[in-house]
Short mmCIF file of C-alpha atoms and ligand atoms in Angstrom, two decimals:
data_model
loop_
_atom_site.label_atom_id
_atom_site.label_comp_id
_atom_site.label_asym_id
_atom_site.label_seq_id
_atom_site.Cartn_x
_atom_site.Cartn_y
_atom_site.Cartn_z
CA MET A 1 0.00 0.00 0.00
CA GLN A 2 1.38 3.39 -0.98
CA VAL A 3 1.20 5.88 1.87
CA ARG A 4 0.71 9.50 0.96
CA ALA A 5 1.35 12.42 3.25
CA VAL A 6 -1.75 13.66 5.09
CA THR A 7 -2.95 17.02 3.77
CA ASP A 8 -4.72 19.80 5.64
CA VAL A 9 -7.78 21.74 4.43
CA ALA A 10 -5.63 23.91 2.18
CA GLY A 11 -4.20 20.75 0.59
CA VAL A 12 -0.78 21.41 2.11
CA SER A 13 1.15 18.27 3.02
CA LYS A 14 1.23 17.78 6.80
CA THR A 15 3.72 15.10 7.74
CA GLY A 16 4.91 14.45 11.26
CA LYS A 17 8.39 15.41 12.45
CA LEU A 18 11.29 13.12 13.28
CA TYR A 19 12.96 14.38 16.48
CA VAL A 20 16.53 13.19 17.09
CA VAL A 21 16.72 13.28 20.88
CA ALA A 22 19.93 13.11 22.94
CA THR A 23 19.68 11.28 26.28
CA PRO A 24 22.14 11.26 29.24
CA ILE A 25 25.50 9.39 29.12
CA GLY A 26 25.34 8.56 32.83
CA ASN A 27 23.83 11.28 34.98
CA LEU A 28 20.06 11.40 34.46
CA ASP A 29 20.01 15.06 35.52
CA ASP A 30 21.50 15.78 32.10
CA MET A 31 18.14 15.01 30.48
CA SER A 32 16.92 18.32 29.10
CA ALA A 33 13.46 19.71 29.77
CA ARG A 34 12.88 19.90 26.02
CA ALA A 35 13.90 16.26 25.49
CA LEU A 36 11.38 15.19 28.17
CA LYS A 37 8.61 17.25 26.57
CA VAL A 38 9.31 15.86 23.09
CA LEU A 39 9.46 12.24 24.32
CA ALA A 40 6.16 12.69 26.16
CA ASP A 41 4.43 14.40 23.20
CA VAL A 42 5.42 12.21 20.21
CA SER A 43 3.26 9.25 19.06
CA LEU A 44 6.15 6.77 18.94
CA ILE A 45 9.77 6.49 20.09
CA ALA A 46 12.23 4.63 17.83
CA ALA A 47 14.82 3.23 20.26
CA GLU A 48 18.15 1.42 19.80
CA ASP A 49 17.18 -0.96 22.64
CA THR A 50 13.58 -0.73 23.83
CA ARG A 51 14.33 -2.55 27.12
CA HIS A 52 17.03 0.00 27.91
CA SER A 53 14.95 3.05 26.95
CA VAL A 54 11.84 1.86 28.79
CA ARG A 55 13.76 2.21 32.07
CA LEU A 56 14.73 5.78 31.21
CA LEU A 57 11.13 6.63 30.29
CA GLN A 58 9.76 4.99 33.44
CA HIS A 59 12.17 7.06 35.52
CA PHE A 60 10.64 10.22 34.06
CA GLY A 61 7.04 8.93 34.09
CA ILE A 62 6.70 8.87 30.29
CA ASP A 63 4.56 6.12 28.72
CA THR A 64 4.97 6.82 24.98
CA PRO A 65 5.08 3.53 22.99
CA LEU A 66 8.52 2.31 21.87
CA ALA A 67 9.64 0.41 18.76
CA ALA A 68 13.07 -1.04 17.99
CA CYS A 69 15.37 0.85 15.64
CA HIS A 70 18.81 -0.72 15.87
CA GLU A 71 21.69 -1.25 13.46
CA HIS A 72 20.34 -4.62 12.27
CA ASN A 73 16.85 -3.47 11.32
CA GLU A 74 16.99 0.28 10.74
CA ARG A 75 17.85 0.06 7.02
CA ASP A 76 15.08 -2.44 6.20
CA GLU A 77 12.47 -1.44 8.72
CA GLY A 78 12.96 2.31 8.70
CA GLY A 79 9.99 2.28 6.30
CA ARG A 80 7.68 1.50 9.23
CA PHE A 81 8.63 4.77 10.89
CA ILE A 82 8.47 6.70 7.62
CA THR A 83 4.93 5.40 7.09
CA ARG A 84 3.90 6.74 10.49
CA LEU A 85 5.64 10.07 9.84
CA LEU A 86 3.99 10.51 6.45
CA ALA A 87 0.65 9.72 8.06
CA GLY A 88 1.19 12.77 10.29
CA ASP A 89 2.57 11.19 13.48
CA ASP A 90 5.59 12.70 15.25
CA VAL A 91 8.35 10.19 16.03
CA ALA A 92 11.39 10.56 18.32
CA LEU A 93 14.65 8.70 17.76
CA VAL A 94 16.78 7.82 20.81
CA SER A 95 19.83 5.62 21.36
CA ASP A 96 20.97 3.90 24.57
CA ALA A 97 22.99 6.94 25.65
CA GLY A 98 24.03 10.30 24.30
CA THR A 99 23.32 11.61 20.84
CA PRO A 100 21.84 9.19 18.26
CA LEU A 101 23.96 8.63 15.10
CA ILE A 102 27.19 9.39 17.00
CA SER A 103 28.67 5.86 16.96
CA ASP A 104 25.03 4.80 17.35
CA PRO A 105 22.16 3.83 15.00
CA GLY A 106 19.94 6.37 13.28
CA TYR A 107 21.81 7.38 10.13
CA HIS A 108 19.63 5.34 7.74
CA LEU A 109 16.39 6.47 9.37
CA VAL A 110 17.39 10.15 9.24
CA ARG A 111 18.40 9.77 5.58
CA GLN A 112 15.14 8.04 4.71
CA ALA A 113 13.13 10.69 6.53
CA ARG A 114 14.88 13.54 4.76
CA ALA A 115 14.49 11.81 1.40
CA ALA A 116 10.76 11.47 2.08
CA GLY A 117 10.48 15.19 2.84
CA VAL A 118 9.92 14.65 6.57
CA PRO A 119 11.33 17.48 8.74
CA VAL A 120 14.13 16.19 10.99
CA VAL A 121 14.55 18.15 14.23
CA PRO A 122 17.62 17.80 16.48
CA VAL A 123 17.04 17.94 20.24
CA PRO A 124 20.64 18.34 21.46
CA GLY A 125 22.10 17.14 24.73
CA ALA A 126 24.84 14.87 26.08
CA CYS A 127 27.54 13.54 23.79
CA ALA A 128 30.63 11.86 25.26
CA LEU A 129 33.13 13.22 22.74
CA ILE A 130 31.98 16.82 23.16
CA ALA A 131 31.85 16.50 26.98
CA ALA A 132 35.41 15.11 26.99
CA LEU A 133 36.72 17.78 24.61
CA SER A 134 35.09 20.57 26.60
CA ALA A 135 37.12 19.64 29.70
CA ALA A 136 40.34 18.30 28.14
CA GLY A 137 42.34 21.50 27.79
CA LEU A 138 43.49 20.38 24.33
CA PRO A 139 42.94 22.64 21.30
CA SER A 140 39.21 22.59 20.60
CA ASP A 141 38.97 25.04 17.71
CA ARG A 142 39.49 22.20 15.23
CA PHE A 143 39.19 18.49 15.99
CA ILE A 144 38.38 15.21 14.29
CA PHE A 145 36.30 12.34 15.66
CA GLU A 146 37.59 8.92 14.63
CA GLY A 147 34.91 6.87 16.45
CA PHE A 148 35.93 3.32 17.41
CA LEU A 149 39.26 2.01 16.12
CA PRO A 150 39.58 -1.52 14.68
CA ALA A 151 39.64 -4.21 17.39
CA LYS A 152 42.90 -5.87 16.31
CA THR A 153 46.34 -4.30 16.70
CA ALA A 154 47.34 -4.45 13.00
CA GLY A 155 44.16 -2.69 11.84
CA ARG A 156 44.30 -0.23 14.73
CA LYS A 157 47.91 0.74 14.02
CA ALA A 158 47.17 1.13 10.31
CA ARG A 159 44.28 3.51 11.09
CA LEU A 160 46.37 5.45 13.61
CA ALA A 161 49.17 5.79 11.02
CA GLN A 162 46.69 7.53 8.70
CA VAL A 163 46.26 10.33 11.26
CA ARG A 164 49.80 10.43 12.65
CA GLU A 165 50.46 13.86 11.10
CA GLU A 166 46.94 15.21 11.54
CA PRO A 167 47.28 18.70 13.12
CA ARG A 168 43.77 18.76 14.64
CA THR A 169 42.96 17.25 18.05
CA LEU A 170 42.05 13.57 17.64
CA ILE A 171 39.12 11.99 19.49
CA PHE A 172 38.46 8.24 19.77
CA TYR A 173 35.88 6.04 21.50
CA GLU A 174 37.28 2.84 23.00
CA ALA A 175 35.93 -0.19 24.85
CA PRO A 176 37.37 -0.66 28.38
CA HIS A 177 38.77 -4.15 27.67
CA ARG A 178 40.85 -2.70 24.81
CA ILE A 179 41.93 0.60 26.39
CA LEU A 180 45.41 -0.59 27.39
CA GLU A 181 46.33 -2.11 24.03
CA CYS A 182 44.84 0.96 22.33
CA LEU A 183 47.10 3.29 24.35
CA GLU A 184 50.10 1.01 23.65
CA ASP A 185 49.44 1.29 19.91
CA MET A 186 48.94 5.06 20.15
CA GLU A 187 52.27 5.38 21.97
CA ALA A 188 53.96 3.29 19.26
CA VAL A 189 52.46 5.28 16.38
CA PHE A 190 52.27 8.86 17.76
CA GLY A 191 55.27 8.69 20.12
CA GLY A 192 55.27 8.70 23.92
CA ASP A 193 55.56 12.49 24.23
CA ARG A 194 52.33 13.37 22.45
CA PRO A 195 49.90 15.03 24.94
CA ALA A 196 46.74 12.96 25.49
CA LEU A 197 43.77 12.64 27.81
CA LEU A 198 41.67 9.71 28.98
CA ALA A 199 38.09 10.69 29.93
CA ARG A 200 36.43 7.80 31.79
CA GLU A 201 32.91 7.42 33.15
CA ILE A 202 31.95 11.01 32.31
CA THR A 203 29.10 12.31 34.52
CA LYS A 204 29.18 9.07 36.61
CA THR A 205 30.42 8.32 40.14
CA PHE A 206 33.94 7.32 39.10
CA GLU A 207 34.43 10.08 36.53
CA THR A 208 38.16 10.47 35.80
CA LEU A 209 39.84 12.87 33.39
CA LYS A 210 43.56 12.20 33.22
CA GLY A 211 45.75 14.28 30.95
CA LEU A 212 49.35 13.07 30.41
CA PRO A 213 51.83 12.44 27.58
CA LEU A 214 50.92 9.11 25.93
CA ALA A 215 53.76 7.07 27.51
CA GLU A 216 52.79 8.24 31.01
CA LEU A 217 49.09 7.78 30.35
CA ARG A 218 49.71 4.21 29.15
CA ALA A 219 51.78 3.51 32.31
CA PHE A 220 49.05 5.04 34.51
CA VAL A 221 46.37 2.79 32.99
CA GLN A 222 48.68 -0.24 33.07
CA GLY A 223 49.42 0.28 36.75
CA ASP A 224 45.80 0.54 37.93
CA SER A 225 43.24 -2.01 36.72
CA ASN A 226 40.41 0.32 37.78
CA GLN A 227 41.43 2.55 34.88
CA GLN A 228 40.64 -0.34 32.54
CA ARG A 229 36.95 -0.32 33.52
CA GLY A 230 33.98 1.76 32.45
CA GLU A 231 33.33 3.78 29.32
CA CYS A 232 36.10 5.90 27.89
CA VAL A 233 37.05 8.54 25.38
CA VAL A 234 40.68 9.08 24.35
CA LEU A 235 41.85 12.46 23.10
CA VAL A 236 45.27 12.98 21.52
CA ALA A 237 46.81 16.35 20.66
CA GLY A 238 47.26 16.97 16.96
CA TRP A 239 50.65 16.67 15.30
CA THR A 240 53.04 19.61 15.46
CA ALA A 241 56.26 19.77 13.47
CA PRO A 242 59.32 19.20 15.67
CA GLU A 243 61.10 22.47 16.46
CA GLY A 244 63.31 23.66 13.62
CA GLU A 245 61.88 21.17 11.14
CA GLN A 246 59.87 22.27 8.16
CA ALA A 247 56.18 21.82 8.74
CA VAL A 248 55.56 19.76 5.62
CA SER A 249 53.85 16.46 6.36
CA VAL A 250 54.63 13.22 4.57
CA GLU A 251 51.22 13.45 2.90
CA ALA A 252 51.90 17.00 1.62
CA GLN A 253 55.27 15.84 0.28
CA ARG A 254 53.55 12.93 -1.48
CA VAL A 255 51.09 15.33 -3.16
CA LEU A 256 53.98 17.60 -4.19
CA ASP A 257 55.95 14.66 -5.65
CA LEU A 258 52.94 13.50 -7.69
CA LEU A 259 52.37 16.98 -9.10
CA LEU A 260 56.08 17.57 -9.78
CA ALA A 261 56.06 14.47 -11.98
CA GLU A 262 53.41 16.07 -14.22
CA LEU A 263 53.77 19.86 -13.96
CA PRO A 264 56.35 22.66 -13.96
CA LEU A 265 57.81 23.34 -10.50
CA LYS A 266 55.98 26.61 -9.79
CA ARG A 267 52.59 25.24 -10.84
CA ALA A 268 53.14 22.01 -8.87
CA ALA A 269 54.03 23.95 -5.69
CA ALA A 270 51.00 26.26 -6.09
CA LEU A 271 48.58 23.37 -6.63
CA ALA A 272 50.09 21.31 -3.80
CA ALA A 273 49.65 24.34 -1.50
CA GLU A 274 46.01 24.61 -2.50
CA ILE A 275 45.36 20.90 -1.92
CA THR A 276 47.25 20.50 1.36
CA GLY A 277 46.94 23.92 2.98
CA VAL A 278 50.76 24.12 3.42
CA ARG A 279 52.34 27.53 2.61
CA LYS A 280 53.23 27.88 -1.09
CA ASN A 281 56.70 29.29 -0.36
CA LEU A 282 57.53 26.31 1.81
CA LEU A 283 56.50 23.85 -0.90
CA TYR A 284 58.27 25.88 -3.58
CA GLN A 285 61.51 25.78 -1.58
CA LEU A 286 61.06 22.06 -0.96
CA ALA A 287 60.48 21.45 -4.68
CA LEU A 288 63.67 23.41 -5.50
CA ASP A 289 65.63 21.35 -2.96
CA LYS A 290 64.24 18.13 -4.44
CA GLN A 291 65.37 19.13 -7.91
CA LYS A 292 68.93 20.04 -6.85
CA PRO A 293 71.42 17.41 -7.95
CA GLU A 294 72.56 15.26 -4.95
N1 SAM B 1 26.01 8.23 21.17
C1 SAM B 1 26.97 8.26 22.25
C2 SAM B 1 27.48 9.69 22.42
O1 SAM B 1 26.75 10.62 22.04
O2 SAM B 1 28.55 9.90 22.94
C3 SAM B 1 28.10 7.27 22.03
C4 SAM B 1 27.62 5.86 21.90
S1 SAM B 1 28.92 4.69 21.65
C5 SAM B 1 28.02 3.23 21.32
C6 SAM B 1 29.47 4.35 23.27
C7 SAM B 1 30.87 4.91 23.52
O3 SAM B 1 30.78 6.29 23.84
C8 SAM B 1 31.57 4.26 24.68
O4 SAM B 1 32.23 3.06 24.31
C9 SAM B 1 32.55 5.33 25.09
O5 SAM B 1 33.67 5.33 24.25
C10 SAM B 1 31.72 6.61 24.84
N2 SAM B 1 30.97 6.96 26.06
C11 SAM B 1 29.64 6.90 26.23
N3 SAM B 1 29.32 7.33 27.48
C12 SAM B 1 30.47 7.66 28.09
C13 SAM B 1 30.81 8.16 29.38
N4 SAM B 1 29.88 8.38 30.31
N5 SAM B 1 32.12 8.39 29.66
C14 SAM B 1 33.07 8.17 28.73
N6 SAM B 1 32.81 7.69 27.51
C15 SAM B 1 31.53 7.44 27.18
#
């Protein structure tokens, strides 16, 4: 059966709204007044784990019906929610904790809703990576979120190597049973001196934010098994060129080399500067040095 959007008297389409609602990452007092109102007012709540969310709703005295929307069914069964939305019902999307879609399900449903012309409304709140960054004392003007790293060392090190010379602050989610090996791999790839911070159990009883160079942070976690428990976010300072060295990353040099093989020196340096963001003069000088006979 084809479902068409409900129309009002003027014939204007009147679909429901999909609210993307953040929930607490530990401390229930972080639930916003707006989130509570939305969850109480919508017709249906699409939840990552209905058994988990029902406890949260019970705590706040909300009895809105729940339906499962998790990573295994959201792509195929998102249509169920879209049908309700197009029929005019408001739906809220929640995950087990924090902001949906952030290392959590919801991406396919949000895409489907937008494609169907359903308004998608964010209801912001807790998010572990933002909470950690806000208190880390690491540069926060530019950062990248890498989510969860691969579970095995080889894959993890390969992914870390891709961001070794990334100048922005790096943020990772990690499972507690892998935190030590993750820090060991970070120390191996980024070097033991790189400033880092482990944010554990944010907003909970045993909240710990420990900022140390990677080698010391790894030793701290290794020496205290309590640090290998609970939920954690790892932040690592972005790469800075060692004092006195030219700030041209391996990646920028690779781009320059590729362009130098095809273009005149000046053009290659200018294009490489545009692509990589490195100063043109620096790349020009580097290109000249490369072309000098040994
Ligand atoms: N959607 C969530 C958010 O907005 O942060 C993240 C969900 S992801 C499945 C779960 C991961 O988030 C955990 O493994 C941990 O890395 C991080 N996390 C969630 N709650 C946390 C907390 N209270 N303290 C530290 N890290 C947390």
